[in-house]
Amino acid sequence: MAERKNRATQQELILAVSSRLFWEKGYAETSMKDIAGVCGFRPANIYNFFTGKESILFEILYREMVDIVVPIAHLKDDESVNPVEALRLMIENHVKLTLGEKRSSKLLFDVGLNNLSPANRKKIIRLRDDYDAIGVAIVRRGKKAGIFAKDVDDKIAVFSIGSIIARSRIWYSPKGKYSVDEIIEFMFRFALRGLGGGAVFGKR
Amino acid sequence: MAERKNRATQQELILAVSSRLFWEKGYAETSMKDIAGVCGFRPANIYNFFTGKESILFEILYREMVDIVVPIAHLKDDESVNPVEALRLMIENHVKLTLGEKRSSKLLFDVGLNNLSPANRKKIIRLRDDYDAIGVAIVRRGKKAGIFAKDVDDKIAVFSIGSIIARSRIWYSPKGKYSVDEIIEFMFRFALRGLGGGAVFGKR
DNA sequence: AATTAGTTAATGAACGACCATTCACTTATA
DNA sequence: TATAAGTGAATGGTCGTTCATTAACTAATT
């Protein structure tokens, strides 16, 4: 008979397995049986650790969003950081989380929100709003400092940069031409130029 | 008793209804009952016009992809069109199709591919490849002409621009601050600058 | 113009499969 | 011995799809 594991261990196992399956196959296409199968026990046992399928999804999305926001939260109000450098840090962190380890081709994030209860959805969206606010603050400071072009819209710019990163999950392949670091470099340059701050590096 | 409609009419009705529902709720989350309900008949009747749910999805994705690619296909090899102008045409067409009329918040396109049979998926991907090839050709010509920066990667640039547009479905609201035309203008400028061609317009 | 035959849109009922979840239970561990 | 990990079986539901049948249209025939 299989040995018993403790609560925390099994919760993390379920989250790790579910995360992989959700990102790979999609939320609706992943069954509790799938998850339990990979974990090595029966579906019913999942309910000893989570109240239901949705709560698993929420926990995954929430943690991921926290990982994206928390490391850059200090950039929002810190006037001492160069906006260009702040932009780089923001992109670097986001891309690394998006393309690192996991390797998946689905946009769980954009799509999974609709599978959450309104209350849970709100919590995720609040974090997404934080992310946007950080980006907007950086762009604003950059414009004020004369580094970025004044005619770019803060919000759309941040959405655009976020979109470039989020959707790289679809086309990126670890076996491809570029490393994650090179992609970060490209996206940073593209975003910086897009913001009108391209004068930093010459045209090559 | 409800009057009978002819074949072509009902096929188009089913496609229109399904398209709206798929984009709004997602493919897996939309049932044949949902579709039939909106159409005004019973689910079984759908099978008089389509072989199954997947064939409806395919038809929708295929048509949309054709709409995106065909109007800009001529830009691929036409050396006479200014690369900057070609870029604008490409973005304009794509954004208009993405944000025009439909109004939906899901990324059916990125996600729905996995619900297709391998054969059908291949047909869609072929069109997506065409789109990429057109974009790459434009960027290459722009670099050759000295308008775009030489250090940008053609492919990633096209992916990035496409991502900005595709994902605008999520955040765009017709009731929001900007019109579709203004968003086109922003994205064009952002993309152009990102490509290193920002010198076209001064910094404001 | 009336009748008929053929076609096909539309239906109701049923199919098997799978789904998330519940619950009484067993069993291992601390 | 108390706690909690793990199970088997069952529940009610939904899903996509099939199929025999009905009813409304079209076109040819009388």
GROMACS .gro file of C-alpha atoms (C1' of nucleotides) in nm:
model
  468
    1MET     CA    1   0.000   0.000   0.000
    2ALA     CA    2   0.124   0.345  -0.082
    3GLU     CA    3   0.269   0.540   0.206
    4ARG     CA    4   0.082   0.837   0.347
    5LYS     CA    5   0.216   1.184   0.292
    6ASN     CA    6   0.147   1.485   0.507
    7ARG     CA    7  -0.099   1.759   0.429
    8ALA     CA    8   0.135   2.030   0.306
    9THR     CA    9   0.323   1.789   0.083
   10GLN     CA   10   0.010   1.666  -0.088
   11GLN     CA   11  -0.132   2.013  -0.133
   12GLU     CA   12   0.182   2.126  -0.306
   13LEU     CA   13   0.187   1.811  -0.517
   14ILE     CA   14  -0.169   1.869  -0.631
   15LEU     CA   15  -0.091   2.232  -0.712
   16ALA     CA   16   0.221   2.145  -0.906
   17VAL     CA   17   0.051   1.872  -1.106
   18SER     CA   18  -0.260   2.078  -1.172
   19SER     CA   19  -0.056   2.376  -1.278
   20ARG     CA   20   0.127   2.172  -1.535
   21LEU     CA   21  -0.189   2.011  -1.668
   22PHE     CA   22  -0.392   2.332  -1.675
   23TRP     CA   23  -0.122   2.514  -1.867
   24GLU     CA   24  -0.071   2.225  -2.106
   25LYS     CA   25  -0.426   2.114  -2.175
   26GLY     CA   26  -0.642   2.394  -2.043
   27TYR     CA   27  -0.866   2.410  -1.740
   28ALA     CA   28  -1.184   2.263  -1.884
   29GLU     CA   29  -0.990   1.990  -2.059
   30THR     CA   30  -0.821   1.873  -1.740
   31SER     CA   31  -1.027   1.642  -1.517
   32MET     CA   32  -0.989   1.567  -1.150
   33LYS     CA   33  -0.915   1.212  -1.261
   34ASP     CA   34  -0.624   1.342  -1.469
   35ILE     CA   35  -0.482   1.529  -1.173
   36ALA     CA   36  -0.529   1.244  -0.928
   37GLY     CA   37  -0.381   1.000  -1.177
   38VAL     CA   38  -0.055   1.190  -1.204
   39CYS     CA   39  -0.047   1.244  -0.828
   40GLY     CA   40  -0.083   0.874  -0.771
   41PHE     CA   41  -0.415   0.854  -0.589
   42ARG     CA   42  -0.791   0.860  -0.653
   43PRO     CA   43  -0.989   1.175  -0.742
   44ALA     CA   44  -1.185   1.166  -0.417
   45ASN     CA   45  -0.870   1.225  -0.220
   46ILE     CA   46  -0.822   1.567  -0.376
   47TYR     CA   47  -1.121   1.686  -0.178
   48ASN     CA   48  -0.933   1.621   0.144
   49PHE     CA   49  -0.703   1.906   0.046
   50PHE     CA   50  -0.906   2.140  -0.172
   51THR     CA   51  -1.272   2.233  -0.169
   52GLY     CA   52  -1.302   2.182  -0.542
   53LYS     CA   53  -1.150   2.225  -0.882
   54GLU     CA   54  -1.198   2.598  -0.890
   55SER     CA   55  -1.008   2.654  -0.568
   56ILE     CA   56  -0.709   2.477  -0.722
   57LEU     CA   57  -0.722   2.705  -1.024
   58PHE     CA   58  -0.752   3.009  -0.805
   59GLU     CA   59  -0.455   2.913  -0.591
   60ILE     CA   60  -0.242   2.861  -0.903
   61LEU     CA   61  -0.338   3.189  -1.065
   62TYR     CA   62  -0.306   3.381  -0.743
   63ARG     CA   63   0.041   3.254  -0.667
   64GLU     CA   64   0.160   3.319  -1.019
   65MET     CA   65   0.027   3.671  -1.012
   66VAL     CA   66   0.194   3.735  -0.677
   67ASP     CA   67   0.522   3.610  -0.823
   68ILE     CA   68   0.486   3.857  -1.107
   69VAL     CA   69   0.391   4.157  -0.898
   70VAL     CA   70   0.574   4.132  -0.568
   71PRO     CA   71   0.932   4.141  -0.700
   72ILE     CA   72   0.862   4.465  -0.887
   73ALA     CA   73   0.624   4.629  -0.641
   74HIS     CA   74   0.898   4.853  -0.506
   75LEU     CA   75   0.943   5.007  -0.851
   76LYS     CA   76   0.610   5.180  -0.834
   77ASP     CA   77   0.701   5.464  -0.604
   78ASP     CA   78   1.077   5.447  -0.598
   79GLU     CA   79   1.187   5.765  -0.774
   80SER     CA   80   1.551   5.679  -0.734
   81VAL     CA   81   1.546   5.397  -0.989
   82ASN     CA   82   1.611   5.501  -1.346
   83PRO     CA   83   1.291   5.443  -1.549
   84VAL     CA   84   1.488   5.259  -1.815
   85GLU     CA   85   1.634   5.029  -1.556
   86ALA     CA   86   1.292   4.985  -1.394
   87LEU     CA   87   1.149   4.886  -1.731
   88ARG     CA   88   1.421   4.632  -1.772
   89LEU     CA   89   1.361   4.482  -1.428
   90MET     CA   90   0.990   4.460  -1.490
   91ILE     CA   91   1.031   4.284  -1.823
   92GLU     CA   92   1.305   4.059  -1.698
   93ASN     CA   93   1.104   3.933  -1.404
   94HIS     CA   94   0.790   3.880  -1.606
   95VAL     CA   95   0.960   3.698  -1.893
   96LYS     CA   96   1.156   3.472  -1.663
   97LEU     CA   97   0.839   3.366  -1.486
   98THR     CA   98   0.655   3.323  -1.813
   99LEU     CA   99   0.913   3.117  -1.998
  100GLY     CA  100   1.113   2.965  -1.716
  101GLU     CA  101   1.083   2.601  -1.615
  102LYS     CA  102   0.716   2.543  -1.685
  103ARG     CA  103   0.713   2.528  -2.062
  104SER     CA  104   0.355   2.536  -2.174
  105SER     CA  105   0.166   2.664  -2.468
  106LYS     CA  106  -0.166   2.771  -2.327
  107LEU     CA  107  -0.277   3.109  -2.207
  108LEU     CA  108  -0.431   2.984  -1.886
  109PHE     CA  109  -0.405   3.325  -1.742
  110ASP     CA  110  -0.611   3.516  -1.989
  111VAL     CA  111  -0.867   3.245  -2.020
  112GLY     CA  112  -0.889   3.088  -1.676
  113LEU     CA  113  -1.027   3.398  -1.511
  114ASN     CA  114  -1.372   3.318  -1.640
  115ASN     CA  115  -1.368   2.985  -1.459
  116LEU     CA  116  -1.338   3.158  -1.125
  117SER     CA  117  -1.611   3.275  -0.895
  118PRO     CA  118  -1.664   3.652  -0.904
  119ALA     CA  119  -1.502   3.689  -0.562
  120ASN     CA  120  -1.190   3.500  -0.658
  121ARG     CA  121  -1.173   3.669  -0.995
  122LYS     CA  122  -1.169   4.003  -0.824
  123LYS     CA  123  -0.866   3.907  -0.619
  124ILE     CA  124  -0.667   3.816  -0.927
  125ILE     CA  125  -0.774   4.123  -1.114
  126ARG     CA  126  -0.666   4.337  -0.823
  127LEU     CA  127  -0.316   4.201  -0.863
  128ARG     CA  128  -0.328   4.254  -1.235
  129ASP     CA  129  -0.426   4.612  -1.169
  130ASP     CA  130  -0.125   4.644  -0.939
  131TYR     CA  131   0.094   4.524  -1.221
  132ASP     CA  132  -0.055   4.779  -1.457
  133ALA     CA  133  -0.014   5.057  -1.201
  134ILE     CA  134   0.353   4.977  -1.156
  135GLY     CA  135   0.409   4.987  -1.530
  136VAL     CA  136   0.216   5.308  -1.569
  137ALA     CA  137   0.417   5.472  -1.291
  138ILE     CA  138   0.741   5.376  -1.461
  139VAL     CA  139   0.627   5.507  -1.796
  140ARG     CA  140   0.509   5.832  -1.642
  141ARG     CA  141   0.839   5.892  -1.470
  142GLY     CA  142   1.019   5.813  -1.792
  143LYS     CA  143   0.817   6.070  -1.979
  144LYS     CA  144   0.865   6.327  -1.705
  145ALA     CA  145   1.239   6.269  -1.721
  146GLY     CA  146   1.231   6.326  -2.095
  147ILE     CA  147   1.343   5.972  -2.173
  148PHE     CA  148   1.018   5.840  -2.316
  149ALA     CA  149   0.806   6.011  -2.576
  150LYS     CA  150   0.528   6.226  -2.437
  151ASP     CA  151   0.272   6.111  -2.693
  152VAL     CA  152   0.251   5.749  -2.582
  153ASP     CA  153  -0.049   5.644  -2.376
  154ASP     CA  154   0.068   5.500  -2.044
  155LYS     CA  155  -0.194   5.233  -2.011
  156ILE     CA  156  -0.194   5.102  -2.365
  157ALA     CA  157   0.184   5.093  -2.357
  158VAL     CA  158   0.184   4.878  -2.046
  159PHE     CA  159  -0.086   4.652  -2.188
  160SER     CA  160   0.116   4.615  -2.505
  161ILE     CA  161   0.435   4.524  -2.328
  162GLY     CA  162   0.250   4.279  -2.106
  163SER     CA  163   0.089   4.123  -2.410
  164ILE     CA  164   0.418   4.069  -2.582
  165ILE     CA  165   0.545   3.885  -2.279
  166ALA     CA  166   0.232   3.688  -2.191
  167ARG     CA  167   0.188   3.560  -2.542
  168SER     CA  168   0.547   3.452  -2.583
  169ARG     CA  169   0.433   3.135  -2.408
  170ILE     CA  170   0.276   3.037  -2.736
  171TRP     CA  171   0.569   3.070  -2.969
  172TYR     CA  172   0.867   3.026  -2.743
  173SER     CA  173   1.053   2.699  -2.755
  174PRO     CA  174   1.350   2.621  -2.530
  175LYS     CA  175   1.496   2.431  -2.822
  176GLY     CA  176   1.463   2.736  -3.044
  177LYS     CA  177   1.711   2.988  -3.168
  178TYR     CA  178   1.710   3.212  -2.864
  179SER     CA  179   1.766   3.175  -2.493
  180VAL     CA  180   1.534   3.331  -2.239
  181ASP     CA  181   1.795   3.597  -2.172
  182GLU     CA  182   1.815   3.689  -2.536
  183ILE     CA  183   1.438   3.716  -2.554
  184ILE     CA  184   1.440   3.941  -2.250
  185GLU     CA  185   1.698   4.157  -2.422
  186PHE     CA  186   1.492   4.177  -2.738
  187MET     CA  187   1.170   4.262  -2.557
  188PHE     CA  188   1.339   4.523  -2.346
  189ARG     CA  189   1.482   4.693  -2.650
  190PHE     CA  190   1.159   4.670  -2.841
  191ALA     CA  191   0.960   4.811  -2.550
  192LEU     CA  192   1.212   5.084  -2.481
  193ARG     CA  193   1.216   5.193  -2.842
  194GLY     CA  194   0.840   5.162  -2.861
  195LEU     CA  195   0.819   5.405  -2.573
  196GLY     CA  196   1.031   5.645  -2.766
  197GLY     CA  197   1.342   5.586  -2.556
  198GLY     CA  198   1.541   5.426  -2.833
  199ALA     CA  199   1.800   5.700  -2.836
  200VAL     CA  200   1.972   5.514  -2.555
  201PHE     CA  201   2.136   5.282  -2.803
  202GLY     CA  202   2.236   5.369  -3.155
  203LYS     CA  203   2.101   5.214  -3.470
  204ARG     CA  204   2.302   4.908  -3.570
  205MET     CA  205  -4.495   2.597  -3.639
  206ALA     CA  206  -4.166   2.769  -3.715
  207GLU     CA  207  -4.095   2.823  -4.080
  208ARG     CA  208  -3.816   2.632  -4.248
  209LYS     CA  209  -3.503   2.814  -4.359
  210ASN     CA  210  -3.275   2.704  -4.637
  211ARG     CA  211  -2.941   2.536  -4.597
  212ALA     CA  212  -2.706   2.828  -4.656
  213THR     CA  213  -2.903   3.054  -4.426
  214GLN     CA  214  -2.892   2.811  -4.137
  215GLN     CA  215  -2.524   2.734  -4.183
  216GLU     CA  216  -2.439   3.099  -4.164
  217LEU     CA  217  -2.666   3.144  -3.865
  218ILE     CA  218  -2.497   2.860  -3.680
  219LEU     CA  219  -2.155   3.000  -3.762
  220ALA     CA  220  -2.248   3.350  -3.651
  221VAL     CA  221  -2.401   3.232  -3.326
  222SER     CA  222  -2.120   2.989  -3.249
  223SER     CA  223  -1.858   3.248  -3.323
  224ARG     CA  224  -2.011   3.488  -3.076
  225LEU     CA  225  -2.049   3.224  -2.806
  226PHE     CA  226  -1.704   3.073  -2.857
  227TRP     CA  227  -1.539   3.412  -2.831
  228GLU     CA  228  -1.747   3.511  -2.532
  229LYS     CA  229  -1.747   3.193  -2.326
  230GLY     CA  230  -1.479   2.976  -2.479
  231TYR     CA  231  -1.505   2.664  -2.690
  232ALA     CA  232  -1.526   2.403  -2.414
  233GLU     CA  233  -1.769   2.615  -2.219
  234THR     CA  234  -2.011   2.646  -2.509
  235SER     CA  235  -2.246   2.352  -2.561
  236MET     CA  236  -2.436   2.248  -2.869
  237LYS     CA  237  -2.747   2.316  -2.664
  238ASP     CA  238  -2.630   2.675  -2.614
  239ILE     CA  239  -2.577   2.722  -2.984
  240ALA     CA  240  -2.904   2.562  -3.084
  241GLY     CA  241  -3.087   2.761  -2.818
  242VAL     CA  242  -2.976   3.093  -2.960
  243CYS     CA  243  -3.041   2.976  -3.314
  244GLY     CA  244  -3.395   2.883  -3.217
  245PHE     CA  245  -3.395   2.510  -3.275
  246ARG     CA  246  -3.284   2.183  -3.112
  247PRO     CA  247  -2.923   2.063  -3.089
  248ALA     CA  248  -2.985   1.766  -3.316
  249ASN     CA  249  -3.061   1.996  -3.604
  250ILE     CA  250  -2.708   2.131  -3.605
  251TYR     CA  251  -2.592   1.795  -3.736
  252ASN     CA  252  -2.792   1.849  -4.051
  253PHE     CA  253  -2.549   2.130  -4.136
  254PHE     CA  254  -2.220   2.042  -3.969
  255THR     CA  255  -2.054   1.711  -3.899
  256GLY     CA  256  -1.982   1.810  -3.541
  257LYS     CA  257  -1.874   2.076  -3.298
  258GLU     CA  258  -1.515   2.075  -3.411
  259SER     CA  259  -1.603   2.145  -3.773
  260ILE     CA  260  -1.786   2.457  -3.661
  261LEU     CA  261  -1.482   2.577  -3.471
  262PHE     CA  262  -1.260   2.507  -3.766
  263GLU     CA  263  -1.479   2.696  -4.007
  264ILE     CA  264  -1.481   2.998  -3.775
  265LEU     CA  265  -1.106   3.002  -3.720
  266TYR     CA  266  -1.032   2.939  -4.084
  267ARG     CA  267  -1.249   3.220  -4.208
  268GLU     CA  268  -1.111   3.463  -3.953
  269MET     CA  269  -0.757   3.375  -4.045
  270VAL     CA  270  -0.832   3.421  -4.412
  271ASP     CA  271  -0.976   3.763  -4.335
  272ILE     CA  272  -0.656   3.856  -4.159
  273VAL     CA  273  -0.416   3.726  -4.422
  274VAL     CA  274  -0.578   3.781  -4.761
  275PRO     CA  275  -0.607   4.161  -4.751
  276ILE     CA  276  -0.236   4.196  -4.677
  277ALA     CA  277  -0.102   3.908  -4.884
  278HIS     CA  278   0.007   4.140  -5.161
  279LEU     CA  279   0.242   4.319  -4.923
  280LYS     CA  280   0.471   4.022  -4.899
  281ASP     CA  281   0.649   4.058  -5.229
  282ASP     CA  282   0.550   4.403  -5.338
  283GLU     CA  283   0.873   4.600  -5.324
  284SER     CA  284   0.703   4.918  -5.436
  285VAL     CA  285   0.517   4.971  -5.110
  286ASN     CA  286   0.702   5.168  -4.846
  287PRO     CA  287   0.777   4.933  -4.551
  288VAL     CA  288   0.640   5.189  -4.309
  289GLU     CA  289   0.320   5.210  -4.502
  290ALA     CA  290   0.306   4.831  -4.530
  291LEU     CA  291   0.343   4.804  -4.155
  292ARG     CA  292   0.058   5.043  -4.107
  293LEU     CA  293  -0.167   4.853  -4.345
  294MET     CA  294  -0.090   4.526  -4.173
  295ILE     CA  295  -0.165   4.660  -3.828
  296GLU     CA  296  -0.471   4.848  -3.942
  297ASN     CA  297  -0.631   4.545  -4.101
  298HIS     CA  298  -0.551   4.318  -3.809
  299VAL     CA  299  -0.675   4.555  -3.541
  300LYS     CA  300  -0.995   4.633  -3.726
  301LEU     CA  301  -1.077   4.265  -3.753
  302THR     CA  302  -0.980   4.204  -3.392
  303LEU     CA  303  -1.175   4.485  -3.232
  304GLY     CA  304  -1.442   4.558  -3.490
  305GLU     CA  305  -1.805   4.455  -3.443
  306LYS     CA  306  -1.760   4.131  -3.254
  307ARG     CA  307  -1.663   4.258  -2.912
  308SER     CA  308  -1.541   3.962  -2.712
  309SER     CA  309  -1.293   3.903  -2.442
  310LYS     CA  310  -1.158   3.558  -2.505
  311LEU     CA  311  -0.855   3.449  -2.697
  312LEU     CA  312  -1.032   3.180  -2.892
  313PHE     CA  313  -0.764   3.191  -3.149
  314ASP     CA  314  -0.468   3.106  -2.935
  315VAL     CA  315  -0.654   2.849  -2.735
  316GLY     CA  316  -0.895   2.692  -2.979
  317LEU     CA  317  -0.625   2.540  -3.195
  318ASN     CA  318  -0.585   2.257  -2.949
  319ASN     CA  319  -0.947   2.159  -2.994
  320LEU     CA  320  -0.892   2.089  -3.360
  321SER     CA  321  -0.792   1.767  -3.527
  322PRO     CA  322  -0.428   1.762  -3.639
  323ALA     CA  323  -0.533   1.797  -4.002
  324ASN     CA  324  -0.749   2.100  -3.939
  325ARG     CA  325  -0.496   2.254  -3.705
  326LYS     CA  326  -0.238   2.233  -3.978
  327LYS     CA  327  -0.455   2.432  -4.215
  328ILE     CA  328  -0.492   2.715  -3.965
  329ILE     CA  329  -0.126   2.716  -3.877
  330ARG     CA  330  -0.039   2.738  -4.243
  331LEU     CA  331  -0.230   3.064  -4.262
  332ARG     CA  332  -0.068   3.189  -3.945
  333ASP     CA  333   0.266   3.113  -4.101
  334ASP     CA  334   0.164   3.316  -4.403
  335TYR     CA  335   0.087   3.606  -4.174
  336ASP     CA  336   0.426   3.577  -4.010
  337ALA     CA  337   0.600   3.556  -4.346
  338ILE     CA  338   0.432   3.873  -4.466
  339GLY     CA  339   0.539   4.055  -4.152
  340VAL     CA  340   0.892   3.925  -4.173
  341ALA     CA  341   0.920   4.033  -4.536
  342ILE     CA  342   0.810   4.383  -4.448
  343VAL     CA  343   1.056   4.409  -4.158
  344ARG     CA  344   1.339   4.280  -4.377
  345ARG     CA  345   1.273   4.534  -4.646
  346GLY     CA  346   1.253   4.805  -4.383
  347LYS     CA  347   1.593   4.709  -4.248
  348LYS     CA  348   1.741   4.688  -4.595
  349ALA     CA  349   1.611   5.035  -4.669
  350GLY     CA  350   1.775   5.163  -4.352
  351ILE     CA  351   1.443   5.257  -4.195
  352PHE     CA  352   1.431   4.989  -3.928
  353ALA     CA  353   1.715   4.901  -3.690
  354LYS     CA  354   1.934   4.615  -3.808
  355ASP     CA  355   1.955   4.454  -3.465
  356VAL     CA  356   1.590   4.356  -3.433
  357ASP     CA  357   1.498   3.994  -3.493
  358ASP     CA  358   1.243   3.973  -3.773
  359LYS     CA  359   1.040   3.688  -3.633
  360ILE     CA  360   1.022   3.797  -3.272
  361ALA     CA  361   0.929   4.145  -3.386
  362VAL     CA  362   0.637   4.014  -3.588
  363PHE     CA  363   0.528   3.787  -3.304
  364SER     CA  364   0.542   4.081  -3.068
  365ILE     CA  365   0.335   4.308  -3.288
  366GLY     CA  366   0.084   4.031  -3.347
  367SER     CA  367   0.063   3.970  -2.973
  368ILE     CA  368  -0.010   4.331  -2.898
  369ILE     CA  369  -0.297   4.325  -3.141
  370ALA     CA  370  -0.438   3.981  -3.059
  371ARG     CA  371  -0.446   4.046  -2.688
  372SER     CA  372  -0.611   4.384  -2.721
  373ARG     CA  373  -0.932   4.183  -2.732
  374ILE     CA  374  -0.894   4.138  -2.359
  375TRP     CA  375  -0.861   4.496  -2.249
  376TYR     CA  376  -1.033   4.691  -2.523
  377SER     CA  377  -1.375   4.833  -2.451
  378PRO     CA  378  -1.577   5.022  -2.712
  379LYS     CA  379  -1.700   5.239  -2.429
  380GLY     CA  380  -1.342   5.319  -2.327
  381LYS     CA  381  -1.126   5.620  -2.378
  382TYR     CA  382  -1.005   5.537  -2.727
  383SER     CA  383  -1.161   5.457  -3.060
  384VAL     CA  384  -1.040   5.171  -3.272
  385ASP     CA  385  -0.870   5.419  -3.503
  386GLU     CA  386  -0.680   5.574  -3.215
  387ILE     CA  387  -0.568   5.232  -3.098
  388ILE     CA  388  -0.450   5.154  -3.448
  389GLU     CA  389  -0.253   5.476  -3.446
  390PHE     CA  390  -0.096   5.395  -3.110
  391MET     CA  391  -0.001   5.044  -3.207
  392PHE     CA  392   0.142   5.156  -3.535
  393ARG     CA  393   0.360   5.414  -3.366
  394PHE     CA  394   0.464   5.176  -3.093
  395ALA     CA  395   0.554   4.905  -3.342
  396LEU     CA  396   0.733   5.145  -3.572
  397ARG     CA  397   0.940   5.287  -3.290
  398GLY     CA  398   1.000   4.938  -3.152
  399LEU     CA  399   1.144   4.845  -3.488
  400GLY     CA  400   1.380   5.137  -3.463
  401GLY     CA  401   1.196   5.344  -3.719
  402GLY     CA  402   1.083   5.609  -3.475
  403ALA     CA  403   1.284   5.879  -3.643
  404VAL     CA  404   0.991   5.921  -3.880
  405PHE     CA  405   0.812   6.137  -3.628
  406GLY     CA  406   0.976   6.361  -3.374
  407LYS     CA  407   0.951   6.331  -2.998
  408ARG     CA  408   0.655   6.521  -2.863
  409DA     C1'  409  -5.456   2.428  -6.103
  410DA     C1'  410  -5.435   2.021  -5.839
  411DT     C1'  411  -5.183   1.622  -5.713
  412DT     C1'  412  -4.789   1.378  -5.627
  413DA     C1'  413  -4.314   1.250  -5.518
  414DG     C1'  414  -3.880   1.371  -5.351
  415DT     C1'  415  -3.603   1.641  -5.059
  416DT     C1'  416  -3.454   1.816  -4.638
  417DA     C1'  417  -3.518   2.113  -4.222
  418DA     C1'  418  -3.646   2.006  -3.769
  419DT     C1'  419  -3.770   1.712  -3.369
  420DG     C1'  420  -3.776   1.392  -2.948
  421DA     C1'  421  -3.584   1.039  -2.739
  422DA     C1'  422  -3.214   0.782  -2.631
  423DC     C1'  423  -2.706   0.662  -2.618
  424DG     C1'  424  -2.270   0.607  -2.385
  425DA     C1'  425  -1.919   0.863  -2.193
  426DC     C1'  426  -1.741   1.157  -1.879
  427DC     C1'  427  -1.773   1.503  -1.536
  428DA     C1'  428  -1.717   1.713  -1.039
  429DT     C1'  429  -1.853   1.600  -0.614
  430DT     C1'  430  -2.030   1.338  -0.184
  431DC     C1'  431  -1.999   1.002   0.165
  432DA     C1'  432  -1.945   0.613   0.439
  433DC     C1'  433  -1.546   0.342   0.488
  434DT     C1'  434  -1.077   0.168   0.569
  435DT     C1'  435  -0.612   0.212   0.694
  436DA     C1'  436  -0.180   0.407   0.814
  437DT     C1'  437   0.057   0.706   1.121
  438DA     C1'  438   0.186   1.001   1.529
  439DT     C1'  439  -0.647   0.592   2.047
  440DA     C1'  440  -0.724   1.007   1.780
  441DT     C1'  441  -0.639   1.205   1.350
  442DA     C1'  442  -0.630   1.237   0.886
  443DA     C1'  443  -0.473   1.029   0.426
  444DG     C1'  444  -0.676   0.750   0.101
  445DT     C1'  445  -1.059   0.454  -0.125
  446DG     C1'  446  -1.484   0.255  -0.381
  447DA     C1'  447  -1.909   0.330  -0.501
  448DA     C1'  448  -2.267   0.604  -0.610
  449DT     C1'  449  -2.501   1.062  -0.741
  450DG     C1'  450  -2.691   1.384  -1.044
  451DG     C1'  451  -2.562   1.624  -1.414
  452DT     C1'  452  -2.402   1.756  -1.876
  453DC     C1'  453  -2.199   1.660  -2.282
  454DG     C1'  454  -2.169   1.547  -2.806
  455DT     C1'  455  -2.381   1.260  -3.104
  456DT     C1'  456  -2.713   0.920  -3.339
  457DC     C1'  457  -3.141   0.789  -3.538
  458DA     C1'  458  -3.595   0.708  -3.664
  459DT     C1'  459  -3.963   1.005  -3.754
  460DT     C1'  460  -4.235   1.416  -3.874
  461DA     C1'  461  -4.343   1.814  -4.126
  462DA     C1'  462  -4.264   2.174  -4.454
  463DC     C1'  463  -4.087   2.307  -4.871
  464DT     C1'  464  -3.978   2.232  -5.413
  465DA     C1'  465  -4.046   2.056  -5.849
  466DA     C1'  466  -4.226   1.749  -6.163
  467DT     C1'  467  -4.648   1.527  -6.324
  468DT     C1'  468  -5.112   1.499  -6.424
   0.00000   0.00000   0.00000
